[in-house]
Amino acid sequence: MDRYAVIGNPIAHSKSPSIHAAFARQTGEVLEYAACLAPLDGFVASVLAFRSEGGRGMNVTVPFKLEAFALANRHSPRAKAAGAVNTLAFRGDEIFGDNTDGAGLVRDLTHNLGVGLRGQRVLLLGAGGAARGVILPLMAEGPAALTIANRGVDKARGLCEQFEPAAGETRLAAAALADLSGPGYDIIINATAASLANEAPAVPTEVYSNCALAYDMMYARGETAFMRAARAGGARRCADGLGMLVEQAAESFLLWRGIRPRTTEILAELRRQMSSG
Ligand code: NDP
């Protein structure tokens, strides 16, 4: 049986095994998908051991996405742009690295939430691995403006410089979180790790005023701290990142198996399971 796994540390919380098991049932693909806990200093050894035991591919999560990028000997253009890999495919001697996070986010926004990006003014909060991975796919949708804001403005500026050549008609700008002002944003995406500490990023409240969608890449049983802050600040609609999680998984499944699973029912079932505890 073809074997796949998600690798990370910690990993016990991962929803990927149940998502991929549901994809396999739905598509009739025969495969096994496990969770692999790698020691913090043992990522490469764990991946190579899995491959030598016949593994066909892996999803990579915190904190190994940069190491996965370094390990891959061929990269998709979107992984190159992100400088991070969340999907590995083993093909003979080749270790192919891809990054499906951005495609997952865009698909969740446009397909599941019905929010188009063309002509919109988008604010991306954060400049870490997740932010890097979504900039190119977001710009490919043709927003009028994309502002990248971070606590440390230098990282945001660095991303602007890196992605400027690919910006096309999108106006790219960098800002420090604390210097943001608003209203003026249609879509606000939280790619900071603040929600992991149950905090909202420290931005002036008026930034959220009248924005059409405030989207947190983090997901939780109820609303995240970011979603609560955005709603209180006047965001008209809020969403969490559970849909992005399912969509990035579907994109990995497509890479490995050549078939894209339907995500709607699986996302709804996951949401039901989460809300019932
Ligand atoms: P990184 O550690 O690479 O980056 C963290 C970013 O968050 C940095 O920009 C950092 O700013 C900022 N940050 C951290 N704490 C705070 C805070 N208290 N207030 C404001 N900014 C803060 O993390 P990732 O980019 O890998 O992940 C970010 C989030 O995205 C996580 O919550 C993760 O769970 C989520 N994610 C969700 C996915 C999904 O499928 N739904 C996929 C990938 C990620 P600074 O540079 O100033 O330190």
mmCIF file of C-alpha atoms and ligand atoms in Angstrom:
data_model
loop_
_atom_site.group_PDB
_atom_site.id
_atom_site.type_symbol
_atom_site.label_atom_id
_atom_site.label_comp_id
_atom_site.label_asym_id
_atom_site.label_seq_id
_atom_site.Cartn_x
_atom_site.Cartn_y
_atom_site.Cartn_z
ATOM 1 C CA MET A 1 0.000 0.000 0.000
ATOM 2 C CA ASP A 2 1.311 3.501 -0.812
ATOM 3 C CA ARG A 3 2.352 5.271 2.365
ATOM 4 C CA TYR A 4 2.214 8.965 3.246
ATOM 5 C CA ALA A 5 2.593 10.878 6.506
ATOM 6 C CA VAL A 6 2.560 14.313 8.082
ATOM 7 C CA ILE A 7 5.769 15.133 9.935
ATOM 8 C CA GLY A 8 6.132 17.771 12.640
ATOM 9 C CA ASN A 9 6.848 18.393 16.312
ATOM 10 C CA PRO A 10 4.407 18.381 18.029
ATOM 11 C CA ILE A 11 2.144 16.301 15.787
ATOM 12 C CA ALA A 12 -0.457 14.581 17.975
ATOM 13 C CA HIS A 13 -2.987 17.385 17.335
ATOM 14 C CA SER A 14 -2.718 17.096 13.541
ATOM 15 C CA LYS A 15 -5.956 16.726 11.600
ATOM 16 C CA SER A 16 -4.100 15.720 8.416
ATOM 17 C CA PRO A 17 -4.390 11.911 8.914
ATOM 18 C CA SER A 18 -8.178 12.078 9.205
ATOM 19 C CA ILE A 19 -8.453 14.546 6.292
ATOM 20 C CA HIS A 20 -6.348 12.344 3.986
ATOM 21 C CA ALA A 21 -8.166 9.183 5.099
ATOM 22 C CA ALA A 22 -11.429 10.895 4.100
ATOM 23 C CA PHE A 23 -9.922 11.942 0.733
ATOM 24 C CA ALA A 24 -8.798 8.342 0.104
ATOM 25 C CA ARG A 25 -12.262 6.931 0.933
ATOM 26 C CA GLN A 26 -13.941 9.478 -1.303
ATOM 27 C CA THR A 27 -11.665 8.974 -4.326
ATOM 28 C CA GLY A 28 -11.168 5.199 -3.934
ATOM 29 C CA GLU A 29 -7.401 5.649 -3.738
ATOM 30 C CA VAL A 30 -5.713 2.906 -1.723
ATOM 31 C CA LEU A 31 -3.193 4.482 0.633
ATOM 32 C CA GLU A 32 -2.121 4.768 4.221
ATOM 33 C CA TYR A 33 -1.477 8.157 5.893
ATOM 34 C CA ALA A 34 0.120 8.406 9.342
ATOM 35 C CA ALA A 35 1.444 11.077 11.725
ATOM 36 C CA CYS A 36 5.213 11.109 12.273
ATOM 37 C CA LEU A 37 6.752 12.854 15.278
ATOM 38 C CA ALA A 38 10.330 13.859 14.391
ATOM 39 C CA PRO A 39 12.837 14.881 17.065
ATOM 40 C CA LEU A 40 13.640 18.591 16.762
ATOM 41 C CA ASP A 41 17.176 17.703 15.650
ATOM 42 C CA GLY A 42 16.116 14.700 13.580
ATOM 43 C CA PHE A 43 13.948 15.926 10.703
ATOM 44 C CA VAL A 44 16.164 14.805 7.816
ATOM 45 C CA ALA A 45 16.868 11.376 9.341
ATOM 46 C CA SER A 46 13.130 10.822 9.936
ATOM 47 C CA VAL A 47 12.209 11.769 6.359
ATOM 48 C CA LEU A 48 14.915 9.582 4.829
ATOM 49 C CA ALA A 49 13.917 6.636 7.045
ATOM 50 C CA PHE A 50 10.286 7.013 5.966
ATOM 51 C CA ARG A 51 11.336 7.146 2.317
ATOM 52 C CA SER A 52 13.595 4.096 2.603
ATOM 53 C CA GLU A 53 10.688 2.149 4.115
ATOM 54 C CA GLY A 54 8.716 2.840 0.936
ATOM 55 C CA GLY A 55 7.065 6.177 1.806
ATOM 56 C CA ARG A 56 5.788 8.089 -1.251
ATOM 57 C CA GLY A 57 5.305 11.557 0.214
ATOM 58 C CA MET A 58 4.976 13.706 3.316
ATOM 59 C CA ASN A 59 3.257 16.816 4.526
ATOM 60 C CA VAL A 60 5.529 18.985 6.623
ATOM 61 C CA THR A 61 4.377 21.189 9.449
ATOM 62 C CA VAL A 62 5.818 23.328 12.248
ATOM 63 C CA PRO A 63 8.766 23.707 12.737
ATOM 64 C CA PHE A 64 10.263 21.906 9.735
ATOM 65 C CA LYS A 65 9.112 23.769 6.602
ATOM 66 C CA LEU A 66 12.467 25.482 6.067
ATOM 67 C CA GLU A 67 14.410 22.259 6.621
ATOM 68 C CA ALA A 68 12.106 20.557 4.132
ATOM 69 C CA PHE A 69 12.968 23.263 1.611
ATOM 70 C CA ALA A 70 16.682 22.607 2.170
ATOM 71 C CA LEU A 71 16.207 18.838 1.868
ATOM 72 C CA ALA A 72 14.301 18.886 -1.427
ATOM 73 C CA ASN A 73 16.467 18.578 -4.547
ATOM 74 C CA ARG A 74 13.772 19.981 -6.861
ATOM 75 C CA HIS A 75 11.216 22.669 -6.038
ATOM 76 C CA SER A 76 7.975 23.926 -7.541
ATOM 77 C CA PRO A 77 8.025 27.656 -8.436
ATOM 78 C CA ARG A 78 5.640 28.393 -5.557
ATOM 79 C CA ALA A 79 7.896 26.575 -3.074
ATOM 80 C CA LYS A 80 10.888 28.530 -4.397
ATOM 81 C CA ALA A 81 9.018 31.791 -3.928
ATOM 82 C CA ALA A 82 7.976 30.833 -0.407
ATOM 83 C CA GLY A 83 11.411 29.491 0.570
ATOM 84 C CA ALA A 84 9.440 26.865 2.504
ATOM 85 C CA VAL A 85 8.034 23.431 1.714
ATOM 86 C CA ASN A 86 4.903 21.824 3.181
ATOM 87 C CA THR A 87 4.660 18.892 0.748
ATOM 88 C CA LEU A 88 7.343 16.389 -0.256
ATOM 89 C CA ALA A 89 6.977 13.803 -3.026
ATOM 90 C CA PHE A 90 9.550 11.007 -3.382
ATOM 91 C CA ARG A 91 10.193 9.950 -6.974
ATOM 92 C CA GLY A 92 13.220 7.700 -7.338
ATOM 93 C CA ASP A 93 16.218 9.762 -6.223
ATOM 94 C CA GLU A 94 14.243 12.965 -6.470
ATOM 95 C CA ILE A 95 12.814 14.694 -3.416
ATOM 96 C CA PHE A 96 10.324 17.153 -4.852
ATOM 97 C CA GLY A 97 9.303 20.062 -2.626
ATOM 98 C CA ASP A 98 6.062 21.980 -3.083
ATOM 99 C CA ASN A 99 4.157 24.547 -1.049
ATOM 100 C CA THR A 100 0.381 24.223 -1.167
ATOM 101 C CA ASP A 101 -0.463 26.686 1.642
ATOM 102 C CA GLY A 102 -1.060 29.656 -0.662
ATOM 103 C CA ALA A 103 -3.210 27.695 -3.096
ATOM 104 C CA GLY A 104 -5.162 26.393 -0.089
ATOM 105 C CA LEU A 105 -5.797 29.894 1.216
ATOM 106 C CA VAL A 106 -6.849 31.269 -2.163
ATOM 107 C CA ARG A 107 -9.185 28.348 -2.808
ATOM 108 C CA ASP A 108 -10.783 28.738 0.632
ATOM 109 C CA LEU A 109 -11.317 32.461 0.044
ATOM 110 C CA THR A 110 -12.609 32.255 -3.488
ATOM 111 C CA HIS A 111 -14.376 28.879 -3.580
ATOM 112 C CA ASN A 112 -15.574 28.153 -0.040
ATOM 113 C CA LEU A 113 -16.178 31.721 1.133
ATOM 114 C CA GLY A 114 -17.050 33.186 -2.276
ATOM 115 C CA VAL A 115 -14.727 36.177 -1.815
ATOM 116 C CA GLY A 116 -12.991 37.361 -4.986
ATOM 117 C CA LEU A 117 -9.638 39.129 -4.673
ATOM 118 C CA ARG A 118 -9.532 41.011 -7.968
ATOM 119 C CA GLY A 119 -9.362 44.764 -7.361
ATOM 120 C CA GLN A 120 -9.485 44.344 -3.584
ATOM 121 C CA ARG A 121 -7.276 46.085 -1.032
ATOM 122 C CA VAL A 122 -5.707 43.262 0.965
ATOM 123 C CA LEU A 123 -3.861 43.570 4.266
ATOM 124 C CA LEU A 124 -1.620 40.637 5.231
ATOM 125 C CA LEU A 125 -0.602 40.618 8.892
ATOM 126 C CA GLY A 126 2.679 38.785 9.574
ATOM 127 C CA ALA A 127 5.858 38.140 7.628
ATOM 128 C CA GLY A 128 6.785 34.618 8.737
ATOM 129 C CA GLY A 129 6.690 31.327 6.854
ATOM 130 C CA ALA A 130 2.934 31.275 6.334
ATOM 131 C CA ALA A 131 2.868 34.850 5.015
ATOM 132 C CA ARG A 132 5.718 34.203 2.568
ATOM 133 C CA GLY A 133 3.903 31.191 1.162
ATOM 134 C CA VAL A 134 0.689 33.036 0.333
ATOM 135 C CA ILE A 135 1.982 36.279 -1.225
ATOM 136 C CA LEU A 136 2.498 34.964 -4.766
ATOM 137 C CA PRO A 137 -0.822 33.063 -4.967
ATOM 138 C CA LEU A 138 -2.661 36.097 -3.529
ATOM 139 C CA MET A 139 -1.098 38.456 -6.094
ATOM 140 C CA ALA A 140 -1.966 36.048 -8.899
ATOM 141 C CA GLU A 141 -5.642 36.828 -8.149
ATOM 142 C CA GLY A 142 -5.093 40.496 -9.075
ATOM 143 C CA PRO A 143 -5.787 42.506 -5.902
ATOM 144 C CA ALA A 144 -5.432 46.297 -6.349
ATOM 145 C CA ALA A 145 -3.156 46.525 -3.316
ATOM 146 C CA LEU A 146 -1.375 44.203 -0.924
ATOM 147 C CA THR A 147 0.021 45.652 2.293
ATOM 148 C CA ILE A 148 2.287 43.396 4.328
ATOM 149 C CA ALA A 149 2.442 44.447 7.978
ATOM 150 C CA ASN A 150 4.584 42.965 10.707
ATOM 151 C CA ARG A 151 5.687 43.795 14.256
ATOM 152 C CA GLY A 152 9.210 44.124 12.915
ATOM 153 C CA VAL A 153 8.791 46.232 9.761
ATOM 154 C CA ASP A 154 12.119 45.147 8.269
ATOM 155 C CA LYS A 155 10.837 41.647 7.568
ATOM 156 C CA ALA A 156 7.776 43.106 5.827
ATOM 157 C CA ARG A 157 9.994 45.406 3.761
ATOM 158 C CA GLY A 158 12.193 42.452 2.803
ATOM 159 C CA LEU A 159 9.169 40.550 1.498
ATOM 160 C CA CYS A 160 8.012 43.578 -0.487
ATOM 161 C CA GLU A 161 11.395 43.856 -2.141
ATOM 162 C CA GLN A 162 11.476 40.141 -2.901
ATOM 163 C CA PHE A 163 8.005 40.033 -4.431
ATOM 164 C CA GLU A 164 7.955 43.440 -6.154
ATOM 165 C CA PRO A 165 9.112 41.988 -9.514
ATOM 166 C CA ALA A 166 6.055 39.686 -9.518
ATOM 167 C CA ALA A 167 3.570 42.333 -8.325
ATOM 168 C CA GLY A 168 2.139 43.237 -11.743
ATOM 169 C CA GLU A 169 -0.658 45.737 -11.172
ATOM 170 C CA THR A 170 -0.848 45.067 -7.446
ATOM 171 C CA ARG A 171 0.495 47.928 -5.314
ATOM 172 C CA LEU A 172 2.779 46.310 -2.739
ATOM 173 C CA ALA A 173 3.547 48.115 0.515
ATOM 174 C CA ALA A 174 5.121 47.351 3.886
ATOM 175 C CA ALA A 175 4.136 48.676 7.304
ATOM 176 C CA ALA A 176 4.683 48.122 10.997
ATOM 177 C CA LEU A 177 1.574 46.724 12.718
ATOM 178 C CA ALA A 178 1.416 49.650 15.114
ATOM 179 C CA ASP A 179 1.610 52.229 12.287
ATOM 180 C CA LEU A 180 -1.382 50.905 10.357
ATOM 181 C CA SER A 181 -4.397 53.150 10.013
ATOM 182 C CA GLY A 182 -7.812 52.581 8.590
ATOM 183 C CA PRO A 183 -10.406 52.029 7.323
ATOM 184 C CA GLY A 184 -9.113 51.221 3.867
ATOM 185 C CA TYR A 185 -8.844 47.435 3.652
ATOM 186 C CA ASP A 186 -11.368 45.077 2.070
ATOM 187 C CA ILE A 187 -9.771 41.804 3.158
ATOM 188 C CA ILE A 188 -7.522 41.371 6.197
ATOM 189 C CA ILE A 189 -5.621 38.100 6.590
ATOM 190 C CA ASN A 190 -3.943 37.192 9.870
ATOM 191 C CA ALA A 191 -0.770 35.180 9.201
ATOM 192 C CA THR A 192 0.843 36.049 12.527
ATOM 193 C CA ALA A 193 1.350 33.436 15.217
ATOM 194 C CA ALA A 194 -0.459 35.684 17.747
ATOM 195 C CA SER A 195 -3.561 33.475 17.811
ATOM 196 C CA LEU A 196 -1.448 30.550 19.040
ATOM 197 C CA ALA A 197 -1.078 32.565 22.269
ATOM 198 C CA ASN A 198 -4.769 33.463 22.143
ATOM 199 C CA GLU A 199 -3.918 37.060 21.281
ATOM 200 C CA ALA A 200 -4.878 39.360 18.447
ATOM 201 C CA PRO A 201 -2.065 41.207 16.665
ATOM 202 C CA ALA A 202 -1.743 44.709 18.094
ATOM 203 C CA VAL A 203 -3.204 46.887 15.329
ATOM 204 C CA PRO A 204 -5.322 50.017 15.764
ATOM 205 C CA THR A 205 -9.000 48.989 15.927
ATOM 206 C CA GLU A 206 -10.066 51.255 13.073
ATOM 207 C CA VAL A 207 -8.049 49.083 10.667
ATOM 208 C CA TYR A 208 -10.919 46.554 10.784
ATOM 209 C CA SER A 209 -13.628 49.148 10.257
ATOM 210 C CA ASN A 210 -15.999 48.099 7.484
ATOM 211 C CA CYS A 211 -13.659 45.452 6.051
ATOM 212 C CA ALA A 212 -15.574 42.810 4.107
ATOM 213 C CA LEU A 213 -13.644 39.821 5.476
ATOM 214 C CA ALA A 214 -11.209 39.272 8.344
ATOM 215 C CA TYR A 215 -9.571 35.874 7.879
ATOM 216 C CA ASP A 216 -7.442 34.101 10.487
ATOM 217 C CA MET A 217 -5.111 31.357 9.185
ATOM 218 C CA MET A 218 -5.367 29.841 12.641
ATOM 219 C CA TYR A 219 -8.454 27.785 13.461
ATOM 220 C CA ALA A 220 -10.097 26.917 16.736
ATOM 221 C CA ARG A 221 -13.299 25.521 18.153
ATOM 222 C CA GLY A 222 -14.840 28.953 18.543
ATOM 223 C CA GLU A 223 -13.779 32.364 17.273
ATOM 224 C CA THR A 224 -10.064 33.160 17.570
ATOM 225 C CA ALA A 225 -8.814 36.271 19.387
ATOM 226 C CA PHE A 226 -8.170 37.881 15.992
ATOM 227 C CA MET A 227 -11.719 37.180 14.817
ATOM 228 C CA ARG A 228 -13.145 38.664 18.021
ATOM 229 C CA ALA A 229 -10.983 41.786 17.692
ATOM 230 C CA ALA A 230 -11.896 42.193 14.029
ATOM 231 C CA ARG A 231 -15.614 41.812 14.697
ATOM 232 C CA ALA A 232 -15.425 44.321 17.543
ATOM 233 C CA GLY A 233 -13.574 46.711 15.219
ATOM 234 C CA GLY A 234 -16.287 46.575 12.570
ATOM 235 C CA ALA A 235 -15.319 43.723 10.212
ATOM 236 C CA ARG A 236 -18.460 42.633 8.389
ATOM 237 C CA ARG A 237 -17.486 38.968 8.205
ATOM 238 C CA CYS A 238 -14.878 36.743 9.916
ATOM 239 C CA ALA A 239 -13.510 33.298 9.078
ATOM 240 C CA ASP A 240 -10.865 30.962 10.443
ATOM 241 C CA GLY A 241 -8.262 28.833 8.618
ATOM 242 C CA LEU A 242 -9.884 25.398 8.818
ATOM 243 C CA GLY A 243 -10.864 25.658 5.153
ATOM 244 C CA MET A 244 -7.284 26.573 4.236
ATOM 245 C CA LEU A 245 -6.079 23.475 6.075
ATOM 246 C CA VAL A 246 -8.431 21.204 4.132
ATOM 247 C CA GLU A 247 -7.696 22.915 0.799
ATOM 248 C CA GLN A 248 -3.902 22.763 1.177
ATOM 249 C CA ALA A 249 -4.319 19.059 1.973
ATOM 250 C CA ALA A 250 -6.411 18.575 -1.178
ATOM 251 C CA GLU A 251 -3.705 20.269 -3.222
ATOM 252 C CA SER A 252 -1.073 17.880 -1.748
ATOM 253 C CA PHE A 253 -3.334 14.908 -2.506
ATOM 254 C CA LEU A 254 -3.623 16.139 -6.105
ATOM 255 C CA LEU A 255 0.161 16.342 -6.401
ATOM 256 C CA TRP A 256 0.624 12.806 -5.084
ATOM 257 C CA ARG A 257 -2.340 10.993 -6.629
ATOM 258 C CA GLY A 258 -3.264 13.104 -9.670
ATOM 259 C CA ILE A 259 -6.839 13.501 -8.442
ATOM 260 C CA ARG A 260 -8.381 16.436 -6.566
ATOM 261 C CA PRO A 261 -10.797 15.365 -3.826
ATOM 262 C CA ARG A 262 -14.041 17.255 -3.218
ATOM 263 C CA THR A 263 -13.560 19.247 -0.041
ATOM 264 C CA THR A 264 -16.999 20.639 0.837
ATOM 265 C CA GLU A 265 -18.380 17.658 2.777
ATOM 266 C CA ILE A 266 -15.060 16.919 4.461
ATOM 267 C CA LEU A 267 -14.719 20.501 5.669
ATOM 268 C CA ALA A 268 -18.305 20.463 6.957
ATOM 269 C CA GLU A 269 -17.707 17.178 8.803
ATOM 270 C CA LEU A 270 -14.495 18.505 10.372
ATOM 271 C CA ARG A 271 -16.334 21.632 11.482
ATOM 272 C CA ARG A 272 -19.086 19.488 13.033
ATOM 273 C CA GLN A 273 -16.516 17.370 14.886
ATOM 274 C CA MET A 274 -14.738 20.466 16.185
ATOM 275 C CA SER A 275 -17.859 22.182 17.418
ATOM 276 C CA SER A 276 -19.074 19.041 19.198
ATOM 277 C CA GLY A 277 -15.664 18.773 20.936
HETATM 278 P P1 NDP B 1 6.282 31.952 11.900
HETATM 279 O O1 NDP B 1 6.828 31.640 13.249
HETATM 280 O O2 NDP B 1 7.098 31.688 10.685
HETATM 281 O O3 NDP B 1 5.911 33.538 11.840
HETATM 282 C C1 NDP B 1 5.296 34.158 12.892
HETATM 283 C C2 NDP B 1 4.818 35.560 12.473
HETATM 284 O O4 NDP B 1 3.891 35.983 13.468
HETATM 285 C C3 NDP B 1 5.922 36.594 12.400
HETATM 286 O O5 NDP B 1 5.597 37.522 11.399
HETATM 287 C C4 NDP B 1 5.869 37.250 13.797
HETATM 288 O O6 NDP B 1 6.273 38.594 13.799
HETATM 289 C C5 NDP B 1 4.372 37.208 14.036
HETATM 290 N N1 NDP B 1 3.983 37.188 15.439
HETATM 291 C C6 NDP B 1 4.218 36.216 16.354
HETATM 292 N N2 NDP B 1 3.621 36.534 17.520
HETATM 293 C C7 NDP B 1 2.997 37.718 17.331
HETATM 294 C C8 NDP B 1 2.210 38.562 18.173
HETATM 295 N N3 NDP B 1 1.948 38.244 19.441
HETATM 296 N N4 NDP B 1 1.706 39.698 17.643
HETATM 297 C C9 NDP B 1 1.965 40.033 16.356
HETATM 298 N N5 NDP B 1 2.713 39.288 15.508
HETATM 299 C C10 NDP B 1 3.220 38.140 16.007
HETATM 300 O O7 NDP B 1 4.861 31.210 11.859
HETATM 301 P P2 NDP B 1 4.075 30.752 10.545
HETATM 302 O O8 NDP B 1 4.142 31.867 9.568
HETATM 303 O O9 NDP B 1 4.516 29.395 10.122
HETATM 304 O O10 NDP B 1 2.548 30.561 11.085
HETATM 305 C C11 NDP B 1 1.718 31.700 11.358
HETATM 306 C C12 NDP B 1 0.280 31.228 11.648
HETATM 307 O O11 NDP B 1 -0.332 30.662 10.491
HETATM 308 C C13 NDP B 1 0.171 30.162 12.733
HETATM 309 O O12 NDP B 1 -0.917 30.524 13.569
HETATM 310 C C14 NDP B 1 -0.130 28.893 11.974
HETATM 311 O O13 NDP B 1 -0.888 27.993 12.761
HETATM 312 C C15 NDP B 1 -0.964 29.434 10.822
HETATM 313 N N6 NDP B 1 -0.957 28.547 9.622
HETATM 314 C C16 NDP B 1 -2.151 27.979 9.223
HETATM 315 C C17 NDP B 1 -2.208 27.139 8.104
HETATM 316 C C18 NDP B 1 -3.526 26.520 7.703
HETATM 317 O O14 NDP B 1 -3.532 25.614 6.863
HETATM 318 N N7 NDP B 1 -4.656 26.978 8.228
HETATM 319 C C19 NDP B 1 -1.016 26.847 7.296
HETATM 320 C C20 NDP B 1 0.196 27.526 7.771
HETATM 321 C C21 NDP B 1 0.193 28.326 8.907
HETATM 322 P P3 NDP B 1 7.806 39.050 14.127
HETATM 323 O O15 NDP B 1 8.565 38.845 12.864
HETATM 324 O O16 NDP B 1 7.673 40.478 14.497
HETATM 325 O O17 NDP B 1 8.272 38.164 15.245
#
